[in-house]
Tab-separated table of C-alpha atoms and ligand atoms in Angstrom:
chain	number	residue	atom	x	y	z
X	1167	MET	CA	-5.540	34.880	-17.045
X	1168	ALA	CA	-5.540	38.534	-17.958
X	1169	GLN	CA	-3.515	39.096	-21.156
X	1170	LYS	CA	-1.279	42.278	-20.494
X	1171	LYS	CA	0.950	43.658	-23.358
X	1172	ILE	CA	4.337	42.368	-22.814
X	1173	PRO	CA	6.849	44.109	-25.647
X	1174	SER	CA	8.531	40.857	-26.693
X	1175	ARG	CA	11.059	40.250	-29.244
X	1176	GLN	CA	12.206	37.673	-31.323
X	1177	CYS	CA	15.892	36.023	-30.606
X	1178	ILE	CA	17.649	36.143	-33.682
X	1179	GLY	CA	19.304	32.681	-32.872
X	1180	CYS	CA	16.612	30.520	-31.532
X	1181	MET	CA	13.858	32.412	-33.176
X	1182	THR	CA	12.187	32.240	-29.808
X	1183	SER	CA	9.805	35.634	-29.075
X	1184	ARG	CA	10.341	36.466	-25.812
X	1185	PRO	CA	9.583	39.642	-23.542
X	1186	LYS	CA	11.999	41.969	-24.650
X	1187	LYS	CA	13.260	42.494	-21.287
X	1188	GLU	CA	14.519	38.914	-20.939
X	1189	LEU	CA	16.478	39.647	-24.008
X	1190	VAL	CA	20.096	41.037	-24.928
X	1191	ARG	CA	19.649	43.607	-27.167
X	1192	VAL	CA	22.534	43.943	-29.800
X	1193	VAL	CA	22.596	47.327	-31.661
X	1194	ARG	CA	24.692	48.632	-34.492
X	1195	ALA	CA	25.687	51.824	-33.811
X	1196	PRO	CA	25.324	54.335	-36.688
X	1197	SER	CA	29.038	54.449	-36.933
X	1198	GLY	CA	28.682	50.618	-37.843
X	1199	GLU	CA	30.119	49.511	-34.025
X	1200	ILE	CA	28.634	46.377	-33.040
X	1201	SER	CA	27.743	45.490	-29.049
X	1202	ILE	CA	25.823	44.964	-26.887
X	1203	ASP	CA	23.403	47.476	-25.248
X	1204	LEU	CA	22.583	46.541	-21.426
X	1205	VAL	CA	20.893	49.385	-20.753
X	1206	GLY	CA	18.535	49.170	-23.920
X	1207	LYS	CA	18.843	52.744	-25.325
X	1208	LYS	CA	22.216	52.910	-27.250
X	1209	PRO	CA	21.213	54.221	-30.919
X	1210	GLY	CA	21.275	52.456	-33.848
X	1211	ARG	CA	19.719	48.991	-35.611
X	1212	GLY	CA	18.684	46.470	-32.878
X	1213	ALA	CA	18.341	42.899	-32.665
X	1214	TYR	CA	17.802	40.537	-29.955
X	1215	LEU	CA	19.398	37.625	-28.368
X	1216	CYS	CA	18.578	35.704	-25.334
X	1217	PRO	CA	20.955	36.064	-23.016
X	1218	SER	CA	23.043	32.778	-23.715
X	1219	LEU	CA	25.645	31.477	-25.692
X	1220	ASP	CA	23.955	28.661	-27.593
X	1221	CYS	CA	21.738	31.577	-28.863
X	1222	LEU	CA	24.552	33.343	-30.277
X	1223	THR	CA	26.620	30.738	-31.877
X	1224	LYS	CA	23.251	29.731	-33.662
X	1225	ALA	CA	22.839	33.116	-35.004
X	1226	LYS	CA	26.328	33.373	-36.107
X	1227	LYS	CA	25.730	29.909	-37.855
X	1228	LYS	CA	22.557	31.112	-39.851
X	1229	LYS	CA	24.411	34.691	-40.622
X	1230	ALA	CA	21.400	36.410	-38.433
X	1231	LEU	CA	23.004	39.403	-37.434
X	1232	GLU	CA	24.682	39.658	-40.860
X	1233	ARG	CA	21.227	39.698	-42.168
X	1234	CYS	CA	19.462	42.119	-39.421
X	1235	PHE	CA	22.521	44.620	-39.761
X	1236	GLU	CA	22.974	44.070	-43.729
X	1237	GLN	CA	26.770	44.365	-43.110
X	1238	PRO	CA	29.252	41.707	-42.794
X	1239	VAL	CA	30.042	41.106	-38.811
X	1240	PRO	CA	33.617	39.857	-38.183
X	1241	ALA	CA	34.684	36.967	-36.083
X	1242	GLU	CA	36.303	39.203	-33.405
X	1243	VAL	CA	32.983	40.878	-32.937
X	1244	TYR	CA	31.232	37.768	-32.419
X	1245	GLU	CA	33.722	37.035	-29.808
X	1246	ALA	CA	33.660	40.152	-28.175
X	1247	LEU	CA	29.417	39.497	-28.119
X	1248	ALA	CA	30.263	36.130	-26.637
X	1249	ALA	CA	32.218	37.349	-24.022
X	1250	GLN	CA	29.393	40.668	-23.228
X	1251	LEU	CA	27.093	38.220	-23.189
X	1252	ALA	CA	28.713	35.905	-20.416
X	1253	GLU	CA	29.080	38.767	-18.559
X	1254	ALA	CA	25.291	39.721	-19.397
X	1255	ALA	CA	23.826	36.286	-18.277
X	1256	LYS	CA	26.226	36.225	-14.881
X	1257	GLU	CA	24.306	39.526	-13.942
X	1258	ALA	CA	21.089	38.449	-14.877
X	1259	ALA	CA	21.818	35.235	-12.594
X	1260	ASN	CA	23.253	37.092	-9.844
X	1261	GLY	CA	20.541	40.240	-10.317
X	1262	LYS	CA	17.380	37.267	-9.483
X	1263	GLU	CA	14.841	38.784	-7.496
X	1264	GLU	CA	11.909	37.166	-6.169
E	975	ZN	ZN1	17.371	32.258	-27.926
């Protein structure tokens, strides 16, 4: 099989490397605001998660986001991320093409 260069990133929850487009980007804006970047173009420092609440939960347990962003991540941020992640997962499921 020919190996194409696909940019891959590691999920901060389950630590699995996956193609970048299969992951959800969490971004910390220069202002310190943390949100999910559905477009992949928000400025700031990024972390990647599988579109799965399990991985967000794992990341939370490990404080992976805190480590990645080098700042405390309040519980409400995790809640907002969980909501956005659920949306993203829904979209991913709906947008499945052959
Ligand atoms: Zn994961």
